[in-house]
C-alpha cells in the first residue's frame, strides 16, 4: 500500500520561508518521479515542481527561482524549500509519486501566506 505523508505547512508572512516534506512508503522510491502540486480555492491543481529518479527538476513558472525541490532516497523523502513566499502561494500543497502508469497522491498540507 502506497502512502505519502506531507508535513511542514503552516502560516507564514510574505517574504518568509517554509520547507515541506513528503515521506513515502510502499513504492520503489529511488525509481519514482516525485512532485509537488498545489490547489488554491476555485483553481485547478497546478504543477509546483517535479524531480526525477536521476534528480532532473522541473518547476512551474510562478515558482522558478524561489522554490527548490530535492529528494533523499535514503529516507524515501522529497522536500520543497519555499523562499520569498507571496500571498498568491497560498494553497493546499500535495505530494505526488509517479511510477510508470501509476500515480499516487498525499492528503495535502495547507500553506497560508499572510500578514
PDB file of C-alpha atoms in Angstrom:
ATOM      1  CA  UNK A   1       0.000   0.000   0.000  1.00  0.00           C
ATOM      2  CA  UNK A   2       1.446   3.334  -1.075  1.00  0.00           C
ATOM      3  CA  UNK A   3       1.442   6.141   1.460  1.00  0.00           C
ATOM      4  CA  UNK A   4       2.587   9.713   1.011  1.00  0.00           C
ATOM      5  CA  UNK A   5       2.604  11.821   4.163  1.00  0.00           C
ATOM      6  CA  UNK A   6       3.189  15.551   3.837  1.00  0.00           C
ATOM      7  CA  UNK A   7       4.292  17.844   6.637  1.00  0.00           C
ATOM      8  CA  UNK A   8       5.655  21.328   7.132  1.00  0.00           C
ATOM      9  CA  UNK A   9       2.759  23.501   6.063  1.00  0.00           C
ATOM     10  CA  UNK A  10       1.520  26.443   8.086  1.00  0.00           C
ATOM     11  CA  UNK A  11       1.085  30.177   8.262  1.00  0.00           C
ATOM     12  CA  UNK A  12       3.944  32.406   7.171  1.00  0.00           C
ATOM     13  CA  UNK A  13       4.318  36.115   6.444  1.00  0.00           C
ATOM     14  CA  UNK A  14       5.012  37.379   2.934  1.00  0.00           C
ATOM     15  CA  UNK A  15       8.705  37.100   2.171  1.00  0.00           C
ATOM     16  CA  UNK A  16       9.128  34.213   4.579  1.00  0.00           C
ATOM     17  CA  UNK A  17      10.168  30.614   4.036  1.00  0.00           C
ATOM     18  CA  UNK A  18       8.794  27.132   4.647  1.00  0.00           C
ATOM     19  CA  UNK A  19      10.048  23.646   3.925  1.00  0.00           C
ATOM     20  CA  UNK A  20       7.600  20.913   3.073  1.00  0.00           C
ATOM     21  CA  UNK A  21       8.426  17.236   3.450  1.00  0.00           C
ATOM     22  CA  UNK A  22       6.787  14.168   1.969  1.00  0.00           C
ATOM     23  CA  UNK A  23       7.648  10.751   3.350  1.00  0.00           C
ATOM     24  CA  UNK A  24       6.838   7.873   1.010  1.00  0.00           C
ATOM     25  CA  UNK A  25       6.309   4.199   1.699  1.00  0.00           C
ATOM     26  CA  UNK A  26       5.143   1.217  -0.312  1.00  0.00           C
ATOM     27  CA  UNK A  27       6.960   2.273  -3.503  1.00  0.00           C
ATOM     28  CA  UNK A  28      10.392   1.857  -5.062  1.00  0.00           C
ATOM     29  CA  UNK A  29      11.216   5.423  -4.155  1.00  0.00           C
ATOM     30  CA  UNK A  30      14.541   5.678  -5.976  1.00  0.00           C
ATOM     31  CA  UNK A  31      12.826   4.837  -9.289  1.00  0.00           C
ATOM     32  CA  UNK A  32       9.861   7.155  -8.805  1.00  0.00           C
ATOM     33  CA  UNK A  33       9.281  10.654 -10.139  1.00  0.00           C
ATOM     34  CA  UNK A  34       8.277  12.775  -7.164  1.00  0.00           C
ATOM     35  CA  UNK A  35       6.471  16.064  -7.357  1.00  0.00           C
ATOM     36  CA  UNK A  36       4.620  18.824  -5.588  1.00  0.00           C
ATOM     37  CA  UNK A  37       1.379  20.306  -6.834  1.00  0.00           C
ATOM     38  CA  UNK A  38      -0.906  22.900  -5.298  1.00  0.00           C
ATOM     39  CA  UNK A  39      -4.525  23.896  -5.423  1.00  0.00           C
ATOM     40  CA  UNK A  40      -5.981  27.180  -4.275  1.00  0.00           C
ATOM     41  CA  UNK A  41      -9.733  27.631  -3.695  1.00  0.00           C
ATOM     42  CA  UNK A  42     -11.547  27.945  -7.008  1.00  0.00           C
ATOM     43  CA  UNK A  43      -8.467  27.000  -9.007  1.00  0.00           C
ATOM     44  CA  UNK A  44      -7.294  23.844 -10.715  1.00  0.00           C
ATOM     45  CA  UNK A  45      -4.449  21.835  -9.261  1.00  0.00           C
ATOM     46  CA  UNK A  46      -1.188  23.072 -10.757  1.00  0.00           C
ATOM     47  CA  UNK A  47       2.380  21.910 -11.013  1.00  0.00           C
ATOM     48  CA  UNK A  48       4.836  23.317  -8.496  1.00  0.00           C
ATOM     49  CA  UNK A  49       7.877  21.121  -9.091  1.00  0.00           C
ATOM     50  CA  UNK A  50       8.972  17.616 -10.005  1.00  0.00           C
ATOM     51  CA  UNK A  51      12.203  15.690  -9.561  1.00  0.00           C
ATOM     52  CA  UNK A  52      13.101  12.552 -11.458  1.00  0.00           C
ATOM     53  CA  UNK A  53      14.956   9.497 -10.242  1.00  0.00           C
ATOM     54  CA  UNK A  54      18.198  10.986 -11.574  1.00  0.00           C
ATOM     55  CA  UNK A  55      17.396  14.347  -9.963  1.00  0.00           C
ATOM     56  CA  UNK A  56      16.345  16.281 -13.034  1.00  0.00           C
ATOM     57  CA  UNK A  57      13.996  19.024 -11.870  1.00  0.00           C
ATOM     58  CA  UNK A  58      11.115  20.914 -13.417  1.00  0.00           C
ATOM     59  CA  UNK A  59       9.324  23.943 -11.963  1.00  0.00           C
ATOM     60  CA  UNK A  60       6.123  25.823 -12.584  1.00  0.00           C
ATOM     61  CA  UNK A  61       6.763  29.297 -13.972  1.00  0.00           C
ATOM     62  CA  UNK A  62       5.325  31.048 -10.924  1.00  0.00           C
ATOM     63  CA  UNK A  63       7.815  29.459  -8.507  1.00  0.00           C
ATOM     64  CA  UNK A  64      11.024  29.393 -10.546  1.00  0.00           C
ATOM     65  CA  UNK A  65      13.900  30.956  -8.649  1.00  0.00           C
ATOM     66  CA  UNK A  66      12.025  30.864  -5.338  1.00  0.00           C
ATOM     67  CA  UNK A  67      11.286  27.172  -4.698  1.00  0.00           C
ATOM     68  CA  UNK A  68      13.675  24.220  -4.703  1.00  0.00           C
ATOM     69  CA  UNK A  69      12.711  20.554  -4.841  1.00  0.00           C
ATOM     70  CA  UNK A  70      15.077  17.866  -3.583  1.00  0.00           C
ATOM     71  CA  UNK A  71      14.977  14.227  -2.611  1.00  0.00           C
ATOM     72  CA  UNK A  72      16.690  11.923  -0.150  1.00  0.00           C
ATOM     73  CA  UNK A  73      16.485   8.353  -1.399  1.00  0.00           C
ATOM     74  CA  UNK A  74      17.941   7.008   1.844  1.00  0.00           C
ATOM     75  CA  UNK A  75      14.934   8.368   3.721  1.00  0.00           C
ATOM     76  CA  UNK A  76      12.318   7.993   0.946  1.00  0.00           C
ATOM     77  CA  UNK A  77      11.553  11.674   1.334  1.00  0.00           C
ATOM     78  CA  UNK A  78      11.065  14.573  -1.032  1.00  0.00           C
ATOM     79  CA  UNK A  79      11.345  18.186   0.077  1.00  0.00           C
ATOM     80  CA  UNK A  80      10.142  21.533  -1.171  1.00  0.00           C
ATOM     81  CA  UNK A  81      12.051  24.546   0.067  1.00  0.00           C
ATOM     82  CA  UNK A  82       9.906  27.630  -0.444  1.00  0.00           C
ATOM     83  CA  UNK A  83      11.516  31.060  -0.157  1.00  0.00           C
ATOM     84  CA  UNK A  84      10.258  34.582  -0.794  1.00  0.00           C
ATOM     85  CA  UNK A  85       6.717  33.419  -0.288  1.00  0.00           C
ATOM     86  CA  UNK A  86       3.871  35.516  -1.661  1.00  0.00           C
ATOM     87  CA  UNK A  87       0.178  35.629  -0.740  1.00  0.00           C
ATOM     88  CA  UNK A  88      -0.587  34.005  -4.094  1.00  0.00           C
ATOM     89  CA  UNK A  89       1.368  30.927  -2.967  1.00  0.00           C
ATOM     90  CA  UNK A  90      -1.449  30.213  -0.522  1.00  0.00           C
ATOM     91  CA  UNK A  91      -2.870  26.781  -1.360  1.00  0.00           C
ATOM     92  CA  UNK A  92      -3.067  23.179  -0.313  1.00  0.00           C
ATOM     93  CA  UNK A  93       0.166  21.521  -1.398  1.00  0.00           C
ATOM     94  CA  UNK A  94       0.038  17.895  -2.499  1.00  0.00           C
ATOM     95  CA  UNK A  95       2.843  15.396  -2.833  1.00  0.00           C
ATOM     96  CA  UNK A  96       2.735  13.134  -5.892  1.00  0.00           C
ATOM     97  CA  UNK A  97       4.562   9.942  -6.755  1.00  0.00           C
ATOM     98  CA  UNK A  98       4.602   8.716 -10.335  1.00  0.00           C
ATOM     99  CA  UNK A  99       5.881   5.248 -11.208  1.00  0.00           C
ATOM    100  CA  UNK A 100       5.281   4.197 -14.815  1.00  0.00           C
ATOM    101  CA  UNK A 101       1.481   4.366 -15.287  1.00  0.00           C
ATOM    102  CA  UNK A 102       0.784   4.686 -11.600  1.00  0.00           C
ATOM    103  CA  UNK A 103       0.229   7.989  -9.815  1.00  0.00           C
ATOM    104  CA  UNK A 104      -0.288   8.464  -6.104  1.00  0.00           C
ATOM    105  CA  UNK A 105      -1.246  11.491  -4.018  1.00  0.00           C
ATOM    106  CA  UNK A 106      -0.797  12.561  -0.443  1.00  0.00           C
ATOM    107  CA  UNK A 107      -3.548  14.103   1.636  1.00  0.00           C
ATOM    108  CA  UNK A 108      -2.198  17.640   1.260  1.00  0.00           C
ATOM    109  CA  UNK A 109      -0.831  20.262   3.607  1.00  0.00           C
ATOM    110  CA  UNK A 110      -2.095  23.826   3.873  1.00  0.00           C
ATOM    111  CA  UNK A 111       0.262  26.730   3.230  1.00  0.00           C
ATOM    112  CA  UNK A 112      -1.041  30.190   4.036  1.00  0.00           C
ATOM    113  CA  UNK A 113       0.967  33.308   3.267  1.00  0.00           C
ATOM    114  CA  UNK A 114      -0.492  36.300   5.024  1.00  0.00           C
ATOM    115  CA  UNK A 115       0.472  39.211   7.215  1.00  0.00           C
TER     116      UNK A 115
END
